[in-house]
Coordinates of C-alpha atoms in Angstrom, one line a residue:
Chain A
M6 CA -78.7 37.6 -180.1
K7 CA -78.2 38.1 -176.4
R8 CA -79.6 35.3 -174.3
H9 CA -82.2 36.3 -171.8
F10 CA -83.3 33.8 -169.1
A11 CA -86.9 35.0 -168.7
E12 CA -87.5 35.0 -172.4
L13 CA -86.0 31.5 -172.9
S14 CA -88.1 30.2 -170.0
H15 CA -91.3 31.7 -171.3
A16 CA -90.7 30.1 -174.7
Q17 CA -90.2 26.7 -173.0
W18 CA -93.4 27.0 -171.0
A19 CA -95.3 28.1 -174.1
D20 CA -94.1 24.8 -175.6
E21 CA -95.4 22.9 -172.5
K22 CA -91.9 22.1 -171.3
Y23 CA -91.6 22.1 -167.5
L24 CA -89.0 19.4 -167.0
C25 CA -85.5 20.5 -165.7
V26 CA -82.8 17.9 -166.2
G27 CA -80.3 18.0 -163.4
L28 CA -76.8 17.1 -164.3
D29 CA -75.2 15.5 -161.2
P30 CA -72.4 13.5 -162.8
D31 CA -71.3 11.0 -160.1
L32 CA -68.2 9.2 -161.3
S33 CA -69.1 6.1 -159.2
R34 CA -72.4 5.7 -161.1
I35 CA -71.5 6.6 -164.7
P36 CA -71.9 3.6 -166.9
D37 CA -68.7 2.0 -168.2
V38 CA -69.7 2.5 -171.9
V39 CA -69.0 6.3 -171.6
R40 CA -65.9 6.0 -169.6
R41 CA -62.9 7.8 -171.1
G42 CA -59.2 8.4 -170.3
S43 CA -59.8 11.0 -167.6
A44 CA -62.5 11.8 -165.1
S45 CA -63.4 15.1 -166.8
E46 CA -63.6 13.4 -170.2
T47 CA -65.9 10.8 -168.7
I48 CA -68.1 13.4 -167.2
C49 CA -68.3 15.3 -170.5
A50 CA -69.1 12.2 -172.5
F51 CA -71.8 11.2 -170.0
N52 CA -73.4 14.7 -170.0
R53 CA -73.3 14.9 -173.8
A54 CA -75.2 11.6 -174.0
I55 CA -77.8 12.7 -171.5
V56 CA -78.3 16.1 -173.3
D57 CA -78.5 14.3 -176.7
A58 CA -81.2 12.0 -175.2
T59 CA -83.3 14.7 -173.6
A60 CA -82.8 17.9 -175.7
D61 CA -86.3 17.9 -177.1
L62 CA -87.9 17.2 -173.7
A63 CA -86.0 19.5 -171.3
G64 CA -87.3 22.9 -170.5
A65 CA -84.0 23.6 -168.7
Y66 CA -80.8 22.0 -167.7
K67 CA -79.3 22.3 -164.2
P68 CA -75.7 21.2 -163.8
N69 CA -74.8 21.1 -160.1
S70 CA -71.4 22.5 -159.6
A71 CA -70.5 20.3 -156.6
F72 CA -70.2 17.2 -158.8
F73 CA -67.8 19.1 -161.1
E74 CA -65.8 20.9 -158.4
S75 CA -65.0 17.5 -156.8
Q76 CA -62.8 16.9 -159.8
G77 CA -60.8 20.1 -159.3
S78 CA -59.9 22.4 -162.2
A79 CA -60.5 19.6 -164.8
G80 CA -64.0 19.4 -163.4
W81 CA -64.5 23.1 -163.9
D82 CA -63.4 22.7 -167.5
A83 CA -66.0 19.8 -167.8
L84 CA -68.7 22.1 -166.4
K85 CA -67.8 24.8 -168.9
E86 CA -67.7 22.3 -171.7
T87 CA -71.0 20.8 -170.7
I88 CA -72.8 24.2 -170.7
A89 CA -71.2 25.1 -174.0
Y90 CA -72.5 21.8 -175.4
I91 CA -76.0 22.5 -174.2
H92 CA -76.0 25.9 -175.8
E93 CA -74.9 24.2 -179.1
V94 CA -77.3 21.3 -179.1
A95 CA -80.3 23.0 -177.4
P96 CA -79.7 26.7 -177.9
S97 CA -83.2 27.6 -176.8
V98 CA -83.0 25.7 -173.5
P99 CA -81.7 27.8 -170.5
V100 CA -79.0 26.5 -168.2
I101 CA -79.3 27.0 -164.5
L102 CA -76.0 26.7 -162.7
D103 CA -76.9 25.1 -159.3
C104 CA -74.1 26.3 -157.2
K105 CA -75.9 27.9 -154.2
R106 CA -73.6 30.8 -153.8
G107 CA -73.8 33.9 -151.6
D108 CA -71.2 36.2 -150.1
I109 CA -70.9 39.9 -149.4
G110 CA -71.7 42.2 -152.3
S111 CA -68.2 43.0 -153.6
T112 CA -67.2 39.4 -153.5
N113 CA -70.3 38.2 -155.3
L114 CA -69.0 40.1 -158.3
G115 CA -66.5 37.2 -158.6
Y116 CA -69.2 34.6 -158.6
V117 CA -71.2 36.6 -161.1
A118 CA -68.1 36.6 -163.4
A119 CA -67.6 32.9 -162.8
A120 CA -71.2 31.8 -163.5
F121 CA -72.2 34.1 -166.3
D122 CA -69.0 35.2 -168.0
D123 CA -66.7 32.2 -167.7
L124 CA -69.2 29.4 -167.5
R125 CA -71.9 31.1 -169.6
A126 CA -74.9 29.9 -167.4
D127 CA -78.2 31.6 -167.9
S128 CA -79.2 31.4 -164.3
I129 CA -77.9 30.6 -160.9
T130 CA -79.1 29.4 -157.4
V131 CA -78.2 31.6 -154.4
H132 CA -78.6 31.5 -150.6
P133 CA -80.8 34.2 -149.0
Y134 CA -79.0 34.4 -145.7
L135 CA -76.9 37.6 -146.4
G136 CA -79.9 39.5 -147.6
K137 CA -80.9 41.6 -150.6
E138 CA -78.1 44.1 -150.3
A139 CA -75.3 41.5 -150.5
L140 CA -77.0 39.7 -153.5
A141 CA -77.2 42.9 -155.6
P142 CA -74.5 41.8 -158.1
F143 CA -76.7 38.8 -158.9
L144 CA -80.0 40.7 -158.8
D145 CA -78.7 43.5 -161.0
R146 CA -78.3 41.0 -163.9
A147 CA -81.6 41.5 -165.6
D148 CA -80.7 39.0 -168.4
K149 CA -80.1 36.1 -165.9
G150 CA -82.4 34.1 -163.7
I151 CA -81.6 34.3 -159.9
F152 CA -83.2 31.4 -158.0
V153 CA -83.2 32.1 -154.3
L154 CA -83.3 29.1 -151.9
C155 CA -86.6 29.2 -150.1
R156 CA -87.8 25.7 -148.9
T157 CA -85.1 23.2 -149.8
S158 CA -85.9 19.6 -150.6
N159 CA -83.8 18.0 -147.9
A160 CA -85.3 16.1 -144.9
G161 CA -83.9 18.5 -142.4
S162 CA -84.8 21.8 -144.1
S163 CA -87.3 22.7 -141.5
M164 CA -84.6 23.5 -138.9
F165 CA -84.3 27.2 -139.7
Q166 CA -86.7 27.5 -142.7
D167 CA -89.8 26.7 -140.6
L168 CA -88.9 29.0 -137.7
V169 CA -91.7 31.5 -137.3
V170 CA -90.7 35.2 -138.0
D171 CA -93.2 38.0 -138.2
G172 CA -96.1 35.5 -137.9
M173 CA -94.9 33.2 -140.8
P174 CA -92.2 30.6 -141.3
L175 CA -88.9 31.9 -142.5
Y176 CA -89.2 30.3 -145.9
Q177 CA -92.4 32.3 -146.5
K178 CA -90.7 35.5 -145.4
V179 CA -88.0 34.7 -148.0
A180 CA -90.6 34.1 -150.6
Q181 CA -92.4 37.3 -149.7
S182 CA -89.2 39.4 -149.8
V183 CA -88.0 38.0 -153.1
S184 CA -91.4 38.4 -154.8
N185 CA -92.2 41.8 -153.4
E186 CA -88.8 43.5 -153.1
W187 CA -86.1 41.7 -154.9
N188 CA -87.7 41.1 -158.2
V189 CA -87.2 44.6 -159.6
H190 CA -85.8 43.3 -162.9
M191 CA -88.3 40.4 -163.1
N192 CA -85.4 38.0 -163.0
C193 CA -86.0 36.3 -159.6
G194 CA -87.1 32.8 -158.9
L195 CA -87.5 30.6 -155.8
V196 CA -86.3 27.1 -155.0
V197 CA -88.9 24.9 -153.3
G198 CA -88.6 21.1 -153.0
A199 CA -91.1 18.7 -154.4
T200 CA -90.8 17.0 -151.1
Y201 CA -92.9 19.8 -149.5
P202 CA -95.9 20.2 -151.8
Q203 CA -98.0 22.0 -149.1
E204 CA -95.2 24.5 -148.6
L205 CA -95.0 24.9 -152.3
R206 CA -98.6 25.8 -152.4
S207 CA -98.1 28.5 -149.8
V208 CA -95.1 29.9 -151.7
R209 CA -97.1 30.1 -154.9
T210 CA -99.8 32.1 -153.0
I211 CA -97.3 34.5 -151.6
A212 CA -95.4 34.8 -154.9
P213 CA -98.1 34.5 -157.5
E214 CA -96.0 35.1 -160.6
I215 CA -92.4 34.1 -160.3
P216 CA -90.7 31.0 -161.5
I217 CA -90.2 28.2 -159.0
L218 CA -87.5 25.6 -159.4
I219 CA -88.7 22.4 -157.9
P220 CA -86.1 19.8 -157.2
G221 CA -86.7 16.5 -155.3
I222 CA -88.6 14.4 -157.8
G223 CA -87.3 10.9 -158.1
T224 CA -84.7 9.7 -155.7
Q225 CA -85.8 12.2 -153.0
G226 CA -89.4 11.0 -153.3
G227 CA -91.1 14.3 -154.1
D228 CA -94.7 14.3 -155.2
L229 CA -94.8 15.1 -158.9
E230 CA -98.6 15.7 -159.4
Q231 CA -99.1 17.8 -156.3
S232 CA -95.9 19.8 -157.1
V233 CA -97.1 20.6 -160.5
K234 CA -100.6 21.6 -159.4
N235 CA -99.4 23.6 -156.4
G236 CA -96.5 25.2 -158.3
L237 CA -98.1 26.5 -161.5
N238 CA -99.0 30.2 -161.6
A239 CA -102.3 31.5 -162.8
K240 CA -101.0 31.5 -166.4
G241 CA -100.3 27.8 -166.1
E242 CA -96.6 28.2 -166.2
G243 CA -93.8 29.3 -163.9
I244 CA -92.4 25.9 -162.8
L245 CA -89.3 23.9 -163.5
V246 CA -89.7 20.4 -162.1
S247 CA -86.1 19.1 -161.7
V248 CA -85.0 15.5 -161.7
S249 CA -81.4 14.4 -161.5
R250 CA -80.2 11.0 -160.2
S251 CA -83.3 8.9 -161.0
L252 CA -83.1 10.1 -164.7
L253 CA -79.3 10.1 -165.0
Y254 CA -78.9 6.6 -163.6
A255 CA -82.2 5.1 -164.8
S256 CA -80.0 2.4 -166.2
T257 CA -76.3 1.8 -165.5
G258 CA -76.0 -0.4 -168.6
D259 CA -75.1 0.4 -172.1
N260 CA -78.7 1.6 -172.7
F261 CA -78.4 4.3 -170.1
A262 CA -79.2 7.1 -172.5
D263 CA -82.3 5.4 -173.9
A264 CA -83.4 4.7 -170.3
A265 CA -82.9 8.4 -169.4
R266 CA -84.9 9.4 -172.4
S267 CA -87.7 7.0 -171.6
Y268 CA -87.8 8.3 -168.0
A269 CA -87.8 11.9 -169.2
Q270 CA -90.6 11.2 -171.6
T271 CA -92.7 9.6 -168.8
L272 CA -92.1 12.6 -166.6
H273 CA -92.8 15.1 -169.4
S274 CA -96.1 13.4 -170.0
E275 CA -97.0 13.2 -166.3
I276 CA -96.2 16.9 -165.8
K277 CA -98.3 17.9 -168.8
A278 CA -101.2 15.7 -167.6
A279 CA -101.0 17.2 -164.1
A280 CA -100.8 20.7 -165.5
I281 CA -104.1 20.4 -167.5
R282 CA -106.1 18.5 -164.9
Chain B
M3 CA -48.6 13.9 -139.7
K4 CA -52.2 14.4 -140.4
R5 CA -53.3 18.0 -140.3
H6 CA -56.0 18.8 -137.7
F7 CA -57.6 22.2 -137.8
A8 CA -58.4 22.5 -134.1
E9 CA -54.9 21.6 -133.1
L10 CA -53.3 24.0 -135.6
S11 CA -55.6 26.8 -134.4
H12 CA -54.9 26.2 -130.7
A13 CA -51.1 26.3 -131.4
Q14 CA -51.5 29.6 -133.1
W15 CA -53.5 31.1 -130.3
A16 CA -51.0 29.8 -127.7
D17 CA -48.5 31.8 -129.8
E18 CA -50.7 34.9 -129.5
K19 CA -51.6 34.8 -133.2
Y20 CA -55.2 35.9 -133.9
L21 CA -54.8 37.6 -137.3
C22 CA -56.3 35.9 -140.3
V23 CA -55.0 37.1 -143.6
G24 CA -57.7 37.0 -146.2
L25 CA -56.5 36.4 -149.8
D26 CA -58.9 38.2 -152.1
P27 CA -56.8 38.6 -155.2
D28 CA -58.5 41.3 -157.3
L29 CA -56.8 41.5 -160.7
S30 CA -57.7 45.1 -161.1
R31 CA -55.8 46.0 -157.9
I32 CA -52.7 43.8 -158.1
P33 CA -49.5 45.9 -158.4
D34 CA -47.8 45.9 -161.7
V35 CA -44.5 44.5 -160.2
V36 CA -46.0 41.0 -159.7
R37 CA -47.9 40.9 -163.0
R38 CA -47.0 37.8 -165.1
G39 CA -48.0 36.3 -168.4
S40 CA -51.5 35.1 -167.3
A41 CA -54.1 36.1 -164.8
S42 CA -53.6 32.9 -162.8
E43 CA -49.8 33.4 -162.7
T44 CA -50.3 36.9 -161.6
I45 CA -52.6 35.8 -158.8
C46 CA -50.2 33.2 -157.6
A47 CA -47.2 35.6 -157.7
F48 CA -49.2 38.1 -155.7
N49 CA -50.4 35.6 -153.1
R50 CA -46.9 34.2 -152.7
A51 CA -45.5 37.6 -152.0
I52 CA -48.3 38.3 -149.4
V53 CA -47.7 34.9 -147.7
D54 CA -44.0 35.5 -147.6
A55 CA -44.5 38.9 -146.1
T56 CA -46.9 37.7 -143.4
A57 CA -46.1 34.1 -142.6
D58 CA -44.7 34.8 -139.1
L59 CA -47.7 37.0 -138.2
A60 CA -50.7 35.2 -139.6
G61 CA -52.7 32.8 -137.4
A62 CA -54.6 31.7 -140.4
Y63 CA -55.0 32.3 -144.1
K64 CA -58.4 32.7 -145.8
P65 CA -58.5 32.5 -149.5
N66 CA -61.9 33.5 -150.8
S67 CA -62.8 31.3 -153.7
A68 CA -64.9 33.9 -155.6
F69 CA -61.8 35.8 -156.5
F70 CA -60.3 32.6 -158.0
E71 CA -63.4 31.2 -159.6
S72 CA -63.8 34.5 -161.5
Q73 CA -60.8 33.3 -163.6
G74 CA -62.3 29.9 -164.4
S75 CA -60.3 26.7 -164.2
A76 CA -57.0 28.6 -164.3
G77 CA -58.2 30.4 -161.2
W78 CA -59.0 27.1 -159.5
D79 CA -55.5 25.9 -160.2
A80 CA -54.2 29.2 -158.7
L81 CA -56.3 28.6 -155.6
K82 CA -54.9 25.1 -155.3
E83 CA -51.3 26.3 -155.8
T84 CA -51.8 29.1 -153.3
I85 CA -53.0 26.7 -150.6
A86 CA -50.1 24.4 -151.4
Y87 CA -47.7 27.3 -151.1
I88 CA -49.1 28.2 -147.7
H89 CA -48.7 24.6 -146.5
E90 CA -45.1 24.7 -147.7
V91 CA -44.0 28.1 -146.3
A92 CA -46.2 28.2 -143.2
P93 CA -47.0 24.5 -142.4
S94 CA -48.4 25.3 -139.0
V95 CA -50.8 27.9 -140.2
P96 CA -54.3 26.6 -141.0
V97 CA -56.0 27.5 -144.3
I98 CA -59.7 28.4 -144.2
L99 CA -61.3 28.1 -147.6
D100 CA -63.9 30.9 -147.7
C101 CA -66.3 29.6 -150.2
K102 CA -69.7 29.7 -148.3
R103 CA -71.1 26.5 -149.6
G104 CA -74.2 24.6 -148.7
D105 CA -76.4 22.1 -150.6
I106 CA -78.3 18.9 -149.7
G107 CA -76.3 16.2 -147.9
S108 CA -75.4 13.9 -150.8
T109 CA -74.3 16.9 -152.9
N110 CA -72.2 18.4 -150.2
L111 CA -69.9 15.3 -150.5
G112 CA -68.7 16.9 -153.7
Y113 CA -67.9 20.2 -152.0
V114 CA -66.1 18.2 -149.2
A115 CA -64.0 16.5 -151.8
A116 CA -63.3 19.8 -153.6
A117 CA -62.3 21.7 -150.5
F118 CA -60.5 19.1 -148.5
D119 CA -59.2 16.5 -151.0
D120 CA -58.5 18.5 -154.1
L121 CA -57.7 22.0 -152.7
R122 CA -56.3 20.7 -149.3
A123 CA -57.9 23.4 -147.2
D124 CA -58.0 22.8 -143.4
S125 CA -61.4 24.6 -142.9
I126 CA -64.4 25.9 -144.8
T127 CA -67.2 28.4 -144.5
V128 CA -70.8 27.2 -145.0
H129 CA -74.3 28.6 -145.1
P130 CA -76.7 27.4 -142.3
Y131 CA -79.9 27.7 -144.3
L132 CA -80.3 24.0 -145.1
G133 CA -79.8 22.9 -141.5
K134 CA -77.7 20.4 -139.7
E135 CA -78.8 17.3 -141.5
A136 CA -77.7 18.7 -144.9
L137 CA -74.4 19.8 -143.6
A138 CA -73.5 16.4 -142.1
P139 CA -70.8 15.7 -144.8
F140 CA -68.9 18.8 -143.5
L141 CA -69.7 18.3 -139.8
D142 CA -68.5 14.7 -140.0
R143 CA -65.0 15.8 -140.8
A144 CA -63.5 16.0 -137.3
D145 CA -60.1 17.0 -138.7
K146 CA -61.5 20.1 -140.4
G147 CA -62.9 23.4 -139.2
I148 CA -66.5 24.1 -140.2
F149 CA -67.3 27.8 -139.9
V150 CA -71.0 28.5 -140.1
L151 CA -72.2 31.9 -141.2
C152 CA -73.9 33.5 -138.3
R153 CA -73.9 37.4 -138.4
T154 CA -72.3 38.4 -141.6
S155 CA -70.3 41.6 -141.9
N156 CA -72.3 43.2 -144.8
A157 CA -74.4 46.3 -144.3
G158 CA -77.7 44.5 -145.1
S159 CA -77.1 41.4 -143.0
S160 CA -79.9 42.2 -140.6
M161 CA -82.6 41.5 -143.3
F162 CA -83.1 37.8 -142.2
Q163 CA -80.4 37.4 -139.6
D164 CA -82.1 39.8 -137.2
L165 CA -85.6 38.4 -137.5
V166 CA -86.8 37.2 -134.2
V167 CA -87.4 33.5 -133.8
D168 CA -88.1 31.7 -130.5
G169 CA -87.5 35.0 -128.7
M170 CA -84.1 35.7 -130.2
P171 CA -82.7 37.0 -133.5
L172 CA -82.1 34.3 -136.1
Y173 CA -78.3 34.7 -135.9
Q174 CA -78.4 33.9 -132.2
K175 CA -80.5 30.8 -133.0
V176 CA -77.8 29.7 -135.5
A177 CA -75.1 30.3 -132.9
Q178 CA -77.1 28.3 -130.3
S179 CA -77.7 25.4 -132.6
V180 CA -74.1 25.2 -133.8
S181 CA -72.7 25.5 -130.3
N182 CA -75.1 23.1 -128.6
E183 CA -76.0 20.6 -131.3
W184 CA -73.7 20.7 -134.3
N185 CA -70.3 20.7 -132.5
V186 CA -70.2 17.0 -131.7
H187 CA -66.7 16.7 -133.1
M188 CA -65.5 20.0 -131.6
N189 CA -64.8 21.2 -135.2
C190 CA -67.4 24.0 -135.5
G191 CA -66.9 27.7 -135.7
L192 CA -69.1 30.7 -136.4
V193 CA -68.6 33.7 -138.7
V194 CA -69.5 37.1 -137.1
G195 CA -68.6 40.4 -138.7
A196 CA -66.4 42.9 -136.8
T197 CA -68.9 45.5 -138.1
Y198 CA -71.3 44.2 -135.4
P199 CA -69.3 44.1 -132.2
Q200 CA -72.4 44.0 -129.9
E201 CA -73.8 41.0 -131.8
L202 CA -70.4 39.4 -131.5
R203 CA -70.6 39.8 -127.7
S204 CA -74.0 38.1 -127.7
V205 CA -72.7 35.2 -129.9
R206 CA -69.8 34.7 -127.5
T207 CA -72.2 34.5 -124.6
I208 CA -74.3 31.9 -126.4
A209 CA -71.4 30.0 -127.7
P210 CA -68.8 30.3 -124.9
E211 CA -66.1 28.1 -126.4
I212 CA -66.0 27.8 -130.1
P213 CA -63.8 29.6 -132.6
I214 CA -65.3 32.8 -134.2
L215 CA -64.0 34.0 -137.6
I216 CA -64.4 37.8 -137.6
P217 CA -64.2 39.4 -141.0
G218 CA -64.8 43.1 -141.7
I219 CA -61.7 44.8 -140.2
G220 CA -60.2 47.4 -142.5
T221 CA -62.2 48.4 -145.6
Q222 CA -65.5 47.4 -144.2
G223 CA -64.8 49.5 -141.1
G224 CA -65.2 46.9 -138.3
D225 CA -64.1 47.8 -134.8
L226 CA -60.9 45.9 -134.0
E227 CA -60.6 46.5 -130.3
Q228 CA -64.3 45.8 -129.5
S229 CA -64.2 42.8 -131.7
V230 CA -61.2 41.3 -129.9
K231 CA -62.6 42.0 -126.4
N232 CA -66.1 40.7 -127.3
G233 CA -64.9 37.7 -129.3
L234 CA -62.3 36.1 -127.0
N235 CA -63.5 33.2 -125.0
A236 CA -62.7 32.6 -121.3
K237 CA -59.4 31.1 -122.1
G238 CA -58.4 34.3 -124.0
E239 CA -58.5 32.6 -127.4
G240 CA -61.0 31.4 -130.0
I241 CA -60.9 34.3 -132.4
L242 CA -59.5 34.8 -135.9
V243 CA -59.7 38.5 -136.9
S244 CA -59.7 38.6 -140.6
V245 CA -58.5 41.3 -142.8
S246 CA -58.3 41.2 -146.6
R247 CA -58.4 44.2 -148.9
S248 CA -56.9 46.9 -146.6
L249 CA -53.8 44.6 -146.1
L250 CA -53.5 43.2 -149.6
Y251 CA -53.7 46.6 -151.2
A252 CA -52.0 48.7 -148.4
S253 CA -49.8 49.9 -151.3
T254 CA -50.3 49.4 -155.0
G255 CA -46.6 50.3 -155.6
D256 CA -43.5 48.1 -155.8
N257 CA -43.4 48.1 -152.0
F258 CA -46.8 46.4 -151.7
A259 CA -45.4 43.4 -149.8
D260 CA -43.6 45.6 -147.3
A261 CA -46.7 47.7 -146.8
A262 CA -48.8 44.6 -146.3
R263 CA -46.3 43.3 -143.7
S264 CA -46.3 46.6 -141.9
Y265 CA -50.1 46.7 -141.8
A266 CA -50.1 43.1 -140.5
Q267 CA -47.6 44.0 -137.8
T268 CA -49.7 46.9 -136.7
L269 CA -52.9 44.8 -136.6
H270 CA -51.0 41.9 -134.8
S271 CA -49.9 44.4 -132.1
E272 CA -53.3 46.0 -131.8
I273 CA -55.0 42.7 -131.4
K274 CA -52.5 41.5 -128.8
A275 CA -52.9 44.8 -126.9
A276 CA -56.7 44.5 -127.0
A277 CA -56.5 40.9 -125.9
I278 CA -54.6 41.6 -122.7
R279 CA -56.4 44.8 -121.7

């Protein structure tokens, strides 16, 4: 059966799963117990352990390509192997490739081939700066999820994203464009950091339906309860609350996988509690 | 001797070299005569032939990572091998990795390692959307060139880039920020398409000194003469006029390298003529 991001996501939400596990394998922080002969083997072993520990809790996985690319082509192989492992162990859980791409249209075909054909991701993150026309190769993929950066979680995201255009901040203009114009195939999403819960509320008002990927929980200090309340759509779904470092490195000891699972369970419960309140 | 992008670029301009050869290896268009056993070998053979044919004319090379990533990890190896070959054959010519990256700060460290340590590029292209704070890992590399997307060459680039903020289009705000605030290490550049020569003129006025990478000549229909005149700084330097497809595929016959060289010679002469007029 052909995988379809929107269908996979809806099934996860129907199962009350809103937690997105971000896979940011940082070699300097991976516990000794999973270290192998090469960097890429270590990364794969670590990711497998994290996936095994969270497969029944995660509503999505989000490998960030930067952590793999830093290891060169072996890192690329590790990324591909990690995604294949998720498809094997948790076939109903969608994989969002967090690679923040965006070039002119003809060139984006290469990124589409890389993300969806070679790596077999179900979804991707993209920059909005080049506009809808350039992103057509992504947007044309009705079977994939296209998450457009809107209000990013970093401390300095206001620099351009808060500039006022047409009477609203740029990030709201992006949200409006994506929700009203880009979402022809019902495959678009937005990225809004949990570090900006009020901005998240305004994005949900502008874009009442579409999925919002919400990074910034944990290390970055995002507000989980407010993010859940402000991010859910009227159906009580449509969010993926993403956590990476604080889950992956909850313990750096031999018990790291148990610690990651325990942390995921806590978040899973907290998100569910916030969602029904 | 440590490579330093700004020094390499200045030496090229002193030698009247403003042409940037974009390496967009499209497997469907690579001539049969350089086809090898695997896609990555074919890409490397093609790139080597193009580099050999243009090494004395190019002021920079600009491999676009999308065309390599589409081939998976073998493509990554081909990208690395291509950059190594340029360093070997044309050691004074800087290599700009056109990969249009941009994530939160801690994650960008991975892209820095990938581009500069693993692939050994001299320069990179980045998206501005996350702001200066996020891009610090790039901007901190004083030895590298950091080209920030400003007014991109694609037909639909006006969508966000022309929105008026603080009394000027967003792309001008980006140019102003990069020129006035981000260029602490004198390592910043801007990307402005040759398809928008008037916008290029305004960017040069706002950013009087810094290098401008100007794609869009050739297939995209950019205006070469106006781009050169509007892009040069007061010293008569500071531009890299980039051409990719129309040079790479000037001929699809056995004579493709000669045709590419001939096309490069014509452009080189036209740019020089426009620069002194």
